[in-house]
Structure formats: C-alpha cells, structure tokens
Coordinates of N, CA and C in Angstrom, one line a residue:
M576 N -9.0 -123.4 84.9 CA -8.5 -124.2 86.0 C -7.6 -125.3 85.5
I577 N -8.0 -126.0 84.4 CA -7.3 -127.1 83.9 C -5.9 -126.6 83.4
R578 N -5.8 -125.5 82.7 CA -4.5 -125.0 82.3 C -3.6 -124.7 83.5
Q579 N -4.2 -124.1 84.5 CA -3.4 -123.8 85.7 C -2.9 -125.1 86.4
L580 N -3.8 -126.1 86.4 CA -3.4 -127.4 87.0 C -2.2 -128.0 86.3
F581 N -2.3 -128.0 84.9 CA -1.2 -128.6 84.1 C 0.0 -127.7 84.3
G582 N -0.1 -126.4 84.3 CA 1.0 -125.5 84.5 C 1.7 -125.7 85.8
Y583 N 0.8 -125.8 86.9 CA 1.3 -125.9 88.2 C 2.1 -127.3 88.4
Y584 N 1.6 -128.3 87.8 CA 2.2 -129.6 88.0 C 3.4 -129.7 87.0
G585 N 3.4 -129.0 85.9 CA 4.7 -128.9 85.1 C 5.8 -128.2 85.8
V586 N 5.4 -127.1 86.5 CA 6.4 -126.4 87.3 C 6.8 -127.3 88.5
S587 N 5.9 -128.0 89.1 CA 6.2 -128.9 90.2 C 7.1 -130.0 89.8
I588 N 7.0 -130.5 88.5 CA 7.9 -131.6 88.1 C 9.3 -131.0 88.0
M589 N 9.4 -129.8 87.4 CA 10.8 -129.2 87.3 C 11.3 -128.9 88.7
Q590 N 10.4 -128.4 89.6 CA 10.8 -128.1 91.0 C 11.3 -129.4 91.7
T591 N 10.6 -130.5 91.4 CA 11.0 -131.8 92.0 C 12.4 -132.1 91.7
F592 N 12.8 -131.9 90.4 CA 14.2 -132.2 90.0 C 15.1 -131.2 90.8
V593 N 14.8 -130.0 90.9 CA 15.6 -129.0 91.6 C 15.7 -129.5 93.1
E594 N 14.6 -129.7 93.7 CA 14.6 -130.0 95.1 C 15.3 -131.3 95.4
F595 N 14.9 -132.4 94.7 CA 15.5 -133.7 95.0 C 17.0 -133.7 94.6
G596 N 17.3 -133.0 93.5 CA 18.7 -132.9 93.1 C 19.6 -132.3 94.1
V597 N 19.2 -131.1 94.6 CA 20.0 -130.4 95.6 C 20.1 -131.3 96.9
F598 N 18.9 -131.8 97.3 CA 18.9 -132.7 98.5 C 19.9 -133.9 98.3
A599 N 19.8 -134.6 97.2 CA 20.6 -135.8 97.0 C 22.1 -135.4 96.9
L600 N 22.4 -134.3 96.2 CA 23.8 -133.9 96.1 C 24.4 -133.5 97.5
L601 N 23.6 -132.8 98.2 CA 24.1 -132.4 99.6 C 24.2 -133.7 100.5
Q602 N 23.3 -134.6 100.4 CA 23.4 -135.8 101.2 C 24.6 -136.6 100.8
L603 N 24.9 -136.7 99.5 CA 26.1 -137.4 99.0 C 27.3 -136.7 99.5
A604 N 27.3 -135.4 99.6 CA 28.4 -134.7 100.1 C 28.6 -134.8 101.6
G605 N 27.6 -135.5 102.3 CA 27.8 -135.7 103.7 C 27.0 -134.7 104.6
A606 N 26.2 -133.8 104.0 CA 25.5 -132.9 104.8 C 24.4 -133.6 105.6
P607 N 24.1 -133.2 106.8 CA 23.0 -133.8 107.5 C 21.7 -133.5 106.8
F608 N 20.7 -134.4 106.9 CA 19.5 -134.3 106.1 C 18.8 -133.0 106.4
R609 N 18.8 -132.4 107.6 CA 18.1 -131.2 107.9 C 18.7 -130.0 107.1
I610 N 20.0 -130.0 107.0 CA 20.7 -128.9 106.2 C 20.4 -129.1 104.7
A611 N 20.6 -130.4 104.3 CA 20.3 -130.7 102.9 C 18.9 -130.4 102.5
N612 N 17.9 -130.7 103.4 CA 16.5 -130.5 103.1 C 16.2 -129.0 103.1
T613 N 16.8 -128.2 104.0 CA 16.6 -126.8 104.1 C 17.1 -126.1 102.8
A614 N 18.3 -126.4 102.4 CA 18.8 -125.9 101.2 C 18.0 -126.3 99.9
A615 N 17.5 -127.5 99.9 CA 16.7 -128.0 98.8 C 15.4 -127.3 98.7
V616 N 14.8 -127.1 99.8 CA 13.5 -126.5 99.9 C 13.6 -125.0 99.5
F617 N 14.6 -124.3 100.0 CA 14.9 -122.9 99.6 C 15.0 -122.8 98.1
C618 N 15.9 -123.6 97.5 CA 16.2 -123.5 96.1 C 14.9 -123.8 95.3
S619 N 14.2 -124.8 95.6 CA 13.0 -125.2 94.9 C 11.9 -124.3 95.1
G620 N 11.8 -123.7 96.3 CA 10.7 -122.8 96.6 C 10.9 -121.5 95.8
S621 N 12.1 -121.0 95.7 CA 12.4 -119.8 95.0 C 12.0 -120.0 93.5
F622 N 12.4 -121.1 93.0 CA 12.1 -121.5 91.6 C 10.6 -121.6 91.4
N623 N 9.9 -122.3 92.3 CA 8.4 -122.5 92.2 C 7.7 -121.1 92.3
Y624 N 8.1 -120.3 93.2 CA 7.4 -119.0 93.3 C 7.5 -118.2 92.0
A625 N 8.7 -118.1 91.5 CA 8.9 -117.2 90.3 C 8.1 -117.8 89.1
M626 N 8.2 -119.1 88.9 CA 7.5 -119.7 87.8 C 6.0 -119.6 87.9
N627 N 5.5 -120.0 89.1 CA 4.0 -120.0 89.3 C 3.4 -118.6 89.3
R628 N 4.1 -117.6 89.9 CA 3.6 -116.2 89.9 C 3.5 -115.7 88.5
S629 N 4.6 -115.9 87.7 CA 4.6 -115.2 86.4 C 4.0 -116.1 85.3
I630 N 4.0 -117.4 85.3 CA 3.6 -118.2 84.2 C 2.3 -118.9 84.5
T631 N 2.2 -119.7 85.6 CA 1.0 -120.5 85.8 C -0.2 -119.7 86.2
F632 N -0.1 -118.8 87.2 CA -1.2 -118.1 87.7 C -1.3 -116.7 87.2
K633 N -0.2 -116.2 86.5 CA -0.1 -114.9 85.9 C -0.7 -113.9 86.9
S634 N -0.1 -113.9 88.1 CA -0.7 -113.1 89.2 C -0.3 -111.7 89.1
S635 N -1.2 -110.8 89.4 CA -1.0 -109.4 89.6 C -1.3 -109.0 91.0
S636 N -1.5 -110.0 91.8 CA -1.9 -109.7 93.2 C -0.7 -109.0 93.9
N637 N -0.9 -108.5 95.1 CA 0.1 -107.8 95.9 C 1.3 -108.7 96.1
H638 N 2.4 -108.3 95.5 CA 3.7 -109.1 95.5 C 4.2 -109.4 96.9
I639 N 4.1 -108.4 97.8 CA 4.6 -108.6 99.2 C 3.7 -109.6 99.9
R640 N 2.4 -109.5 99.7 CA 1.5 -110.4 100.3 C 1.7 -111.8 99.8
S641 N 1.9 -111.9 98.5 CA 2.1 -113.3 97.9 C 3.4 -113.9 98.4
I642 N 4.5 -113.1 98.5 CA 5.7 -113.6 99.0 C 5.6 -114.1 100.5
A643 N 4.9 -113.3 101.3 CA 4.7 -113.6 102.7 C 3.9 -114.9 102.9
M644 N 2.8 -115.1 102.1 CA 2.0 -116.3 102.2 C 2.7 -117.5 101.6
F645 N 3.5 -117.3 100.5 CA 4.2 -118.4 99.9 C 5.3 -118.8 100.9
T646 N 6.0 -117.9 101.5 CA 7.0 -118.2 102.5 C 6.4 -119.0 103.7
A647 N 5.3 -118.5 104.2 CA 4.6 -119.3 105.3 C 4.3 -120.7 104.9
M648 N 3.8 -120.9 103.6 CA 3.6 -122.2 103.2 C 4.8 -123.1 103.1
Y649 N 5.9 -122.5 102.6 CA 7.2 -123.2 102.5 C 7.8 -123.5 103.9
C650 N 7.6 -122.6 104.8 CA 8.1 -122.8 106.2 C 7.3 -124.0 106.8
W651 N 6.0 -124.1 106.6 CA 5.3 -125.2 107.0 C 5.8 -126.5 106.3
N652 N 6.0 -126.4 105.0 CA 6.5 -127.6 104.2 C 7.8 -128.1 104.8
L653 N 8.7 -127.2 105.1 CA 10.0 -127.5 105.6 C 9.8 -128.2 107.0
L654 N 9.1 -127.6 107.9 CA 8.8 -128.2 109.2 C 8.2 -129.6 109.1
F655 N 7.2 -129.7 108.2 CA 6.5 -130.9 108.0 C 7.5 -132.0 107.5
S656 N 8.2 -131.7 106.5 CA 9.1 -132.7 105.9 C 10.2 -133.1 106.8
N657 N 10.8 -132.1 107.6 CA 11.8 -132.4 108.5 C 11.3 -133.3 109.7
L658 N 10.1 -133.0 110.1 CA 9.5 -133.8 111.2 C 9.2 -135.2 110.7
M659 N 8.7 -135.4 109.5 CA 8.4 -136.7 108.9 C 9.7 -137.5 108.7
M660 N 10.8 -136.8 108.2 CA 12.0 -137.5 108.0 C 12.8 -137.8 109.3
S661 N 12.4 -137.2 110.4 CA 13.0 -137.5 111.7 C 12.2 -138.7 112.3
W662 N 10.9 -138.6 112.2 CA 10.1 -139.6 112.9 C 9.9 -140.9 112.1
I663 N 9.5 -140.8 110.9 CA 9.1 -142.1 110.1 C 10.3 -143.1 110.0
P664 N 11.4 -142.6 109.6 CA 12.5 -143.6 109.5 C 12.9 -144.3 110.8
S665 N 12.9 -143.5 111.9 CA 13.2 -144.1 113.2 C 12.1 -145.0 113.7
Q666 N 10.9 -144.7 113.4 CA 9.7 -145.4 114.0 C 9.3 -146.6 113.1
L667 N 9.4 -146.4 111.8 CA 8.9 -147.4 110.8 C 10.0 -148.1 110.0
G668 N 11.2 -147.5 110.1 CA 12.4 -148.1 109.4 C 12.4 -147.8 107.9
W669 N 11.6 -146.8 107.5 CA 11.6 -146.4 106.1 C 12.8 -145.6 105.7
P670 N 13.3 -145.7 104.5 CA 14.5 -144.9 104.1 C 14.1 -143.4 104.0
T671 N 15.0 -142.6 104.4 CA 14.8 -141.1 104.4 C 14.4 -140.6 103.0
M672 N 15.0 -141.2 101.9 CA 14.7 -140.7 100.6 C 13.2 -141.1 100.2
A673 N 12.7 -142.2 100.7 CA 11.3 -142.6 100.4 C 10.4 -141.6 101.1
V674 N 10.7 -141.3 102.3 CA 9.8 -140.4 103.1 C 9.9 -139.0 102.4
K675 N 11.0 -138.6 101.9 CA 11.1 -137.3 101.2 C 10.2 -137.3 100.0
I676 N 10.2 -138.3 99.2 CA 9.3 -138.4 98.0 C 7.9 -138.3 98.4
I677 N 7.5 -139.1 99.5 CA 6.1 -139.0 99.9 C 5.7 -137.7 100.4
T678 N 6.5 -137.0 101.2 CA 6.2 -135.7 101.7 C 6.1 -134.7 100.5
M679 N 6.9 -134.8 99.6 CA 6.9 -133.9 98.4 C 5.5 -134.1 97.7
G680 N 5.1 -135.3 97.5 CA 3.8 -135.5 96.9 C 2.6 -134.9 97.7
M681 N 2.6 -135.0 99.0 CA 1.6 -134.4 99.8 C 1.6 -132.9 99.7
Q682 N 2.8 -132.4 99.7 CA 3.0 -130.9 99.6 C 2.5 -130.4 98.2
S683 N 2.6 -131.2 97.2 CA 2.2 -130.7 95.9 C 0.7 -130.6 95.8
I684 N -0.1 -131.4 96.5 CA -1.5 -131.3 96.5 C -2.0 -130.0 97.3
W685 N -1.5 -129.9 98.5 CA -2.0 -128.7 99.2 C -1.4 -127.4 98.7
G686 N -0.2 -127.5 98.0 CA 0.4 -126.4 97.4 C -0.4 -125.8 96.3
F687 N -0.9 -126.6 95.4 CA -1.7 -126.2 94.3 C -3.0 -125.4 94.8
L688 N -3.6 -126.0 95.8 CA -4.9 -125.4 96.3 C -4.6 -124.1 97.0
L689 N -3.5 -124.0 97.7 CA -3.2 -122.7 98.4 C -2.7 -121.7 97.3
C690 N -1.9 -122.1 96.4 CA -1.5 -121.1 95.4 C -2.7 -120.6 94.6
R691 N -3.6 -121.5 94.1 CA -4.7 -121.1 93.3 C -5.7 -120.2 94.0
H692 N -6.0 -120.6 95.3 CA -7.1 -120.0 95.9 C -6.7 -118.9 97.0
V693 N -5.5 -118.9 97.4 CA -5.1 -118.0 98.4 C -3.9 -117.1 98.0
I694 N -2.8 -117.7 97.7 CA -1.5 -117.0 97.5 C -1.5 -116.1 96.3
F695 N -1.9 -116.6 95.1 CA -1.9 -115.8 93.9 C -3.3 -115.4 93.5
A696 N -4.3 -115.5 94.4 CA -5.7 -115.1 94.1 C -5.8 -113.6 94.0

C-alpha cells in the first residue's frame, strides 16, 4: 500500500502540473473558467488514468469497467470543482485559482481511495 500511495501521489503531482497548466493557459487566453476547467480535467484525467492503471496499481482488472468508473469519478470531480468555483468566489470573495487548488487537494484524497479500492481493484 505504501508503494501505491507514493506512486499515486507522484502521478498526482505530475497530473497537477498538467491540469493547472492547461487551466492557467486557457484562462490567460481568455477562456471562461468552465471551459478551461473542463479541458484541464479531461487532459489530466487521461494522463492520470493511463499512469495509475499501468504503473501505480498495475491493474489487470476489466479495462471497460475501470474506464467507466474512472470516468464517473472524473465527471463528479468536474461537477464538484465547477460548482465550488462558481459558488465560493461569489459568496466568500476567494480567488478562483485558490478554490481550484483546494478542490484539487480534496479530489486527490478521495481519488486515491476510489482508485485503490474500487476502480483498479
């Protein structure tokens, strides 16, 4: 489990750079945050799935089942982060980028648990 934990968070660190980088570049290019976030989550999710399936969890589980469950988790993550970035800045005055970082941290915790015990089990 410790090896998987380190592997998962190593992939997550790389994924964070992918996701935040795509998000920031699209925001700087003038894209609305929902479009920027959707593209960022799609790119980072694809990266995360490939790396965690083949390297971290070395999964031989049903590939179609794993993709479906991973996609469901990422749809939830996208909905959650978009809702938080819509609500928190308008209600609390926090910067969108700060809310993005917080939601990514939360997602990394439940993401490991779901990947280890459900998606790649």
